Short mmCIF file of C-alpha atoms in Angstrom, two decimals:
data_model
loop_
_atom_site.label_atom_id
_atom_site.label_comp_id
_atom_site.label_asym_id
_atom_site.label_seq_id
_atom_site.Cartn_x
_atom_site.Cartn_y
_atom_site.Cartn_z
CA MET A 1133 -4.47 -1.28 57.50
CA THR A 1134 -2.71 1.33 54.89
CA ASP A 1135 -5.67 2.32 52.71
CA VAL A 1136 -7.98 4.32 54.66
CA LEU A 1137 -6.31 4.75 58.12
CA ILE A 1138 -3.53 7.13 58.07
CA SER A 1139 -1.23 7.92 61.04
CA ALA A 1140 -0.71 11.40 62.57
CA SER A 1141 3.16 11.62 60.95
CA GLU A 1142 1.89 10.20 57.78
CA LEU A 1143 -1.06 12.85 57.61
CA ALA A 1144 1.45 15.63 58.61
CA ASP A 1145 3.58 14.48 55.70
CA LEU A 1146 0.57 14.29 53.30
CA LEU A 1147 -0.52 17.76 54.06
CA THR A 1148 2.60 19.15 52.48
CA LYS A 1149 2.23 17.06 49.37
CA GLU A 1150 -1.53 17.30 48.22
CA PRO A 1151 -4.73 19.24 48.78
CA CYS A 1152 -6.62 17.82 51.92
CA VAL A 1153 -9.93 18.99 53.53
CA ILE A 1154 -9.29 17.92 57.20
CA ILE A 1155 -13.07 17.32 58.94
CA ASP A 1156 -13.29 17.30 62.84
CA THR A 1157 -16.42 15.31 63.73
CA ARG A 1158 -16.17 16.53 67.62
CA ASN A 1159 -18.54 18.53 69.21
CA PRO A 1160 -18.14 22.33 69.05
CA ASP A 1161 -17.05 22.67 72.44
CA ALA A 1162 -14.17 20.30 71.83
CA TYR A 1163 -13.25 21.64 68.43
CA GLY A 1164 -13.43 25.10 69.88
CA ALA A 1165 -10.83 24.24 72.51
CA GLY A 1166 -8.40 23.26 69.69
CA HIS A 1167 -8.12 21.27 66.28
CA LEU A 1168 -5.92 20.37 63.57
CA PRO A 1169 -4.98 23.53 61.76
CA PHE A 1170 -7.38 24.28 59.03
CA ALA A 1171 -9.98 21.41 59.97
CA VAL A 1172 -13.56 22.19 59.67
CA ASN A 1173 -16.05 21.24 62.01
CA VAL A 1174 -18.96 18.91 61.12
CA HIS A 1175 -20.42 17.37 64.06
CA GLU A 1176 -23.63 16.13 62.44
CA ILE A 1177 -21.55 13.48 60.89
CA PHE A 1178 -22.15 11.86 64.35
CA THR A 1179 -25.81 13.35 65.25
CA TYR A 1180 -27.64 12.86 62.33
CA LEU A 1181 -30.47 10.13 62.81
CA ALA A 1182 -31.19 8.37 59.58
CA THR A 1183 -34.60 6.57 58.34
CA SER A 1184 -34.65 4.41 55.48
CA THR A 1185 -37.75 5.49 53.73
CA PRO A 1186 -37.18 6.73 50.24
CA GLU A 1187 -37.28 10.14 51.34
CA GLY A 1188 -35.11 9.64 54.45
CA MET A 1189 -32.43 7.87 52.19
CA SER A 1190 -32.48 10.62 49.41
CA GLU A 1191 -32.34 13.35 52.42
CA LEU A 1192 -29.39 11.32 54.07
CA LYS A 1193 -27.19 11.84 50.63
CA THR A 1194 -28.35 15.31 49.99
CA LYS A 1195 -27.87 16.53 53.20
CA PHE A 1196 -24.17 15.22 53.48
CA ALA A 1197 -23.23 16.05 49.99
CA ASP A 1198 -24.21 19.56 50.82
CA ALA A 1199 -22.33 19.33 54.09
CA PHE A 1200 -19.04 17.88 52.81
CA GLY A 1201 -19.39 20.41 49.86
CA ALA A 1202 -19.52 23.48 52.39
CA ALA A 1203 -16.42 22.05 53.97
CA GLY A 1204 -14.64 22.11 50.73
CA LEU A 1205 -14.71 18.93 49.12
CA SER A 1206 -14.78 19.06 45.29
CA GLY A 1207 -13.90 15.44 44.51
CA LYS A 1208 -9.85 16.76 43.86
CA GLU A 1209 -9.02 16.88 47.76
CA THR A 1210 -8.41 13.69 49.98
CA ALA A 1211 -11.15 14.15 52.85
CA VAL A 1212 -9.52 13.46 56.10
CA ILE A 1213 -11.90 12.56 58.89
CA TYR A 1214 -10.86 12.13 62.56
CA GLU A 1215 -12.46 12.11 66.21
CA GLN A 1216 -11.24 12.33 69.49
CA SER A 1217 -9.57 8.79 69.88
CA MET A 1218 -10.74 5.65 68.20
CA ASN A 1219 -12.87 4.31 71.24
CA SER A 1220 -14.23 7.76 72.61
CA GLY A 1221 -16.56 8.72 69.75
CA PHE A 1222 -18.44 5.72 69.09
CA GLY A 1223 -16.74 5.66 65.79
CA GLN A 1224 -18.08 8.85 64.79
CA SER A 1225 -14.81 9.33 62.37
CA CYS A 1226 -15.69 6.27 60.52
CA ARG A 1227 -19.29 7.19 60.09
CA GLY A 1228 -17.86 9.85 58.27
CA TYR A 1229 -15.62 7.57 56.10
CA TYR A 1230 -18.86 5.59 55.42
CA LEU A 1231 -20.92 8.27 54.49
CA LEU A 1232 -18.49 9.69 51.82
CA THR A 1233 -17.98 6.29 50.49
CA MET A 1234 -21.71 5.82 50.15
CA LEU A 1235 -21.78 9.19 48.17
CA GLY A 1236 -18.78 7.93 46.04
CA TYR A 1237 -16.24 10.30 47.11
CA PRO A 1238 -13.10 9.03 45.47
CA LYS A 1239 -10.27 9.70 48.39
CA VAL A 1240 -11.03 9.08 51.96
CA LYS A 1241 -8.70 8.95 55.09
CA VAL A 1242 -9.42 8.17 58.68
CA LEU A 1243 -6.76 9.67 61.15
CA HIS A 1244 -5.89 6.73 63.13
CA GLY A 1245 -5.82 7.56 66.73
CA GLY A 1246 -7.69 10.53 66.33
CA TYR A 1247 -7.16 13.83 67.80
CA ASP A 1248 -5.17 12.25 70.75
CA ALA A 1249 -2.86 10.55 68.32
CA TRP A 1250 -1.77 14.01 66.61
CA ILE A 1251 -1.28 15.59 70.18
CA ALA A 1252 0.88 12.45 71.08
CA ALA A 1253 2.88 13.19 67.90
CA GLY A 1254 3.67 17.01 69.09
CA LEU A 1255 2.15 18.14 66.06
CA PRO A 1256 0.46 21.65 65.86
CA THR A 1257 -3.22 22.67 66.66
CA THR A 1258 -5.05 25.51 66.59
CA LYS A 1259 -8.29 27.57 67.57
CA ASP A 1260 -8.53 29.41 64.48
CA VAL A 1261 -11.63 28.67 62.62
CA PRO A 1262 -11.16 28.34 58.93
CA SER A 1263 -13.53 29.83 56.36
CA PRO A 1264 -13.52 27.15 53.30
CA ALA A 1265 -14.70 27.97 50.03
CA ALA A 1266 -17.67 26.40 49.36
CA ALA A 1267 -17.57 23.59 46.55
CA GLY A 1268 -19.24 20.35 45.62
CA PHE A 1269 -18.97 16.85 44.00
CA ALA A 1270 -21.15 14.78 42.00
CA ILE A 1271 -22.78 11.53 43.95
CA VAL A 1272 -22.13 8.27 42.46
CA PRO A 1273 -25.34 6.39 42.77
CA GLU A 1274 -24.04 2.75 42.54
CA ALA A 1275 -21.76 3.81 45.54
CA GLY A 1276 -24.97 3.78 47.57
CA ASP A 1277 -25.24 0.01 47.43
CA ILE A 1278 -23.59 -0.10 50.76
CA LEU A 1279 -26.51 1.25 52.20
CA ILE A 1280 -29.36 -1.00 53.05
CA ASP A 1281 -33.09 0.03 54.25
CA ALA A 1282 -35.43 -1.82 56.97
CA ARG A 1283 -36.82 -3.57 53.90
CA ALA A 1284 -33.57 -5.27 52.42
CA MET A 1285 -32.70 -6.05 56.20
CA LEU A 1286 -36.04 -7.72 56.73
CA ALA A 1287 -35.40 -9.73 53.60
CA ALA A 1288 -32.08 -10.88 55.03
CA VAL A 1289 -33.58 -12.30 58.25
CA GLY A 1290 -33.60 -16.22 58.36
CA LYS A 1291 -31.74 -16.08 54.70
CA PRO A 1292 -29.17 -18.32 54.54
CA GLY A 1293 -25.44 -17.24 53.65
CA ILE A 1294 -26.19 -13.60 54.72
CA ALA A 1295 -24.44 -12.48 58.13
CA ILE A 1296 -26.66 -10.14 59.94
CA LEU A 1297 -23.74 -8.46 62.18
CA ASP A 1298 -24.72 -6.59 65.46
CA VAL A 1299 -21.92 -4.55 66.81
CA ARG A 1300 -23.45 -2.82 69.97
CA ASP A 1301 -22.57 -2.87 73.29
CA VAL A 1302 -23.18 -5.87 75.23
CA ASP A 1303 -26.21 -4.39 77.17
CA GLU A 1304 -27.68 -3.49 74.11
CA TRP A 1305 -27.33 -6.91 72.59
CA ILE A 1306 -28.47 -9.16 75.49
CA GLY A 1307 -31.72 -6.63 75.66
CA ASP A 1308 -31.01 -4.96 78.81
CA SER A 1309 -30.73 -1.55 77.18
CA SER A 1310 -32.36 0.02 73.93
CA SER A 1311 -29.37 2.39 73.05
CA PRO A 1312 -26.29 4.43 74.10
CA TYR A 1313 -28.51 7.29 75.09
CA GLY A 1314 -30.55 5.61 78.05
CA LYS A 1315 -32.29 2.19 78.67
CA ASP A 1316 -35.52 3.16 77.42
CA PHE A 1317 -34.82 5.56 74.70
CA CYS A 1318 -36.07 3.24 72.21
CA PRO A 1319 -39.42 1.37 72.89
CA ARG A 1320 -38.05 -2.13 72.53
CA LYS A 1321 -35.17 -3.69 73.37
CA GLY A 1322 -33.34 -6.75 71.94
CA ARG A 1323 -32.04 -7.50 68.60
CA ILE A 1324 -32.77 -8.34 64.77
CA PRO A 1325 -33.63 -12.14 64.68
CA GLY A 1326 -31.07 -14.27 63.61
CA ALA A 1327 -28.09 -11.77 64.19
CA VAL A 1328 -24.80 -12.71 65.18
CA TRP A 1329 -22.64 -10.46 67.61
CA LEU A 1330 -19.18 -9.17 67.52
CA GLU A 1331 -18.92 -5.79 69.97
CA TRP A 1332 -17.17 -3.00 67.71
CA TYR A 1333 -14.59 -2.81 70.38
CA ARG A 1334 -13.28 -6.17 69.23
CA MET A 1335 -12.08 -4.53 65.92
CA MET A 1336 -9.42 -2.79 67.95
CA LYS A 1337 -7.11 -3.52 70.45
CA PRO A 1338 -5.33 -1.33 73.07
CA THR A 1339 -1.80 0.11 72.50
CA GLY A 1340 0.14 2.31 74.75
CA GLU A 1341 -1.22 5.22 72.48
CA GLY A 1342 -4.94 4.30 73.11
CA PRO A 1343 -7.03 1.88 70.97
CA ARG A 1344 -5.83 1.18 67.28
CA PHE A 1345 -7.51 -1.26 64.75
CA LYS A 1346 -6.40 -4.75 64.78
CA SER A 1347 -4.12 -6.44 61.75
CA LYS A 1348 -6.27 -7.85 59.02
CA ASP A 1349 -5.69 -11.21 60.03
CA GLU A 1350 -6.50 -10.30 63.51
CA ILE A 1351 -9.97 -9.06 62.01
CA LEU A 1352 -10.47 -12.17 59.95
CA ALA A 1353 -9.80 -14.16 63.24
CA GLU A 1354 -12.69 -12.27 65.07
CA CYS A 1355 -14.90 -12.76 62.09
CA ALA A 1356 -14.45 -16.43 62.12
CA THR A 1357 -15.81 -16.82 65.41
CA VAL A 1358 -19.23 -15.83 64.13
CA GLY A 1359 -18.77 -17.68 60.69
CA ILE A 1360 -17.87 -14.69 58.71
CA GLY A 1361 -15.23 -15.11 55.95
CA GLN A 1362 -14.19 -12.66 53.41
CA SER A 1363 -16.72 -13.81 50.85
CA THR A 1364 -19.69 -13.82 53.18
CA PRO A 1365 -22.09 -10.95 52.39
CA VAL A 1366 -22.34 -8.91 55.90
CA TYR A 1367 -25.30 -6.76 56.90
CA LEU A 1368 -24.12 -4.48 59.63
CA TYR A 1369 -26.19 -2.37 62.05
CA CYS A 1370 -25.66 -0.81 65.35
CA PHE A 1371 -28.02 2.02 66.90
CA LYS A 1372 -27.38 4.77 64.29
CA GLY A 1373 -24.67 3.30 62.41
CA ALA A 1374 -21.49 5.25 64.20
CA ARG A 1375 -20.16 2.05 65.95
CA ALA A 1376 -21.24 -0.34 62.66
CA SER A 1377 -19.12 2.36 60.66
CA ASN A 1378 -16.29 1.44 62.82
CA THR A 1379 -16.67 -2.26 61.72
CA PHE A 1380 -17.47 -1.41 58.27
CA LEU A 1381 -13.93 0.22 58.15
CA ALA A 1382 -12.22 -2.80 59.86
CA LEU A 1383 -14.03 -5.41 57.45
CA LYS A 1384 -13.45 -3.74 54.21
CA ASN A 1385 -9.90 -3.19 55.13
CA ALA A 1386 -9.48 -7.01 56.12
CA GLY A 1387 -10.87 -7.88 52.62
CA VAL A 1388 -14.47 -8.73 53.38
CA LYS A 1389 -15.95 -8.13 50.08
CA ASP A 1390 -19.44 -7.57 50.49
CA VAL A 1391 -20.20 -5.27 53.58
CA ARG A 1392 -23.37 -3.20 53.57
CA MET A 1393 -24.95 -1.19 56.57
CA TYR A 1394 -28.45 -1.00 57.79
CA PHE A 1395 -27.99 2.75 58.55
CA GLY A 1396 -31.34 3.25 60.18
CA SER A 1397 -30.36 0.45 62.51
CA TRP A 1398 -31.84 -0.16 66.03
CA ASN A 1399 -33.22 3.47 66.29
CA GLU A 1400 -35.37 2.88 63.26
CA TRP A 1401 -35.85 -1.17 63.52
CA SER A 1402 -37.05 -0.71 67.31
CA ARG A 1403 -39.58 1.73 66.54
CA ASP A 1404 -41.64 -0.17 64.16
CA PRO A 1405 -43.52 -2.85 65.77
CA ALA A 1406 -44.34 -4.47 62.48
CA LEU A 1407 -40.58 -5.56 62.35
CA PRO A 1408 -39.53 -8.51 64.35
CA ILE A 1409 -37.13 -8.67 67.12
CA GLU A 1410 -35.61 -11.24 69.41
CA GLU A 1411 -35.76 -10.64 73.24
CA GLY A 1412 -34.08 -11.84 76.04
CA LEU A 1413 -30.70 -13.62 76.75
CA PRO A 1414 -29.19 -14.90 73.22
CA ILE A 1415 -28.14 -18.05 75.23
CA ALA A 1416 -31.67 -19.01 75.83
CA ALA A 1417 -32.63 -18.54 72.34
CA ALA A 1418 -29.72 -20.86 71.18
CA VAL A 1419 -30.36 -23.40 73.85
CA THR A 1420 -34.09 -23.57 72.74
CA SER A 1421 -33.34 -23.91 69.20
CA LYS A 1422 -30.85 -26.90 69.64
CA ALA A 1423 -33.63 -28.47 72.15
CA ALA A 1424 -36.29 -27.99 69.39
#
């Protein structure tokens, strides 16, 4: 995975060769305890909960174009985003990659292995807080096609050919919990009807240095288990678009051509009683449909 993911040693080399803006997505306490030199802390990449009304979608784009601009991104620099490790922040660095891609930012990298990988490589850290010169970049409207709303997701329910892919943790998928924030954080538990499931962890594998993304062929093999190939249109969701961003990066890197995300995800879908859900164990649903 060479295009978006960058190793700690590759990043150390890149920083000597071209202008970069490094963005730390961790919480302010973790950032304050030590971070990459010149890294800017933008924790709202992880915390922001989006809604998919027209106003909500517009606010999402404006908010993050402003936040990334304030961090010093003008379009000329490579944006480098990191979290603590690939499995400790629910894919938050990948959420930054997704947001920048959705805005049409030209050059984005994710530090593979996160801050832990940088430390393991013996590279320098600091507690100094930079004061970036505010900049700005133009939003590319058509880049926003990777962002879908609840209406587009609803239209995909029951539509042959589109894979609705749920990447949440198993307790959420089976309807035991409504969110990573607690079982009853949302009013309804379950999943979007017709969804298939690949837990987001399956895009990665353990190594002696912590989780790393699987190879392109390994990811395609995972996708094949739920009927997804490189030409299958995939509509992703999770709880708020972080774990699904981790999967988005993996699928795009593996050559799946049409991957979009319902960014409002379960946090929004479950709160609208007009939207259909499946409840209970998916196994029971599968057996019933075969019996029918």
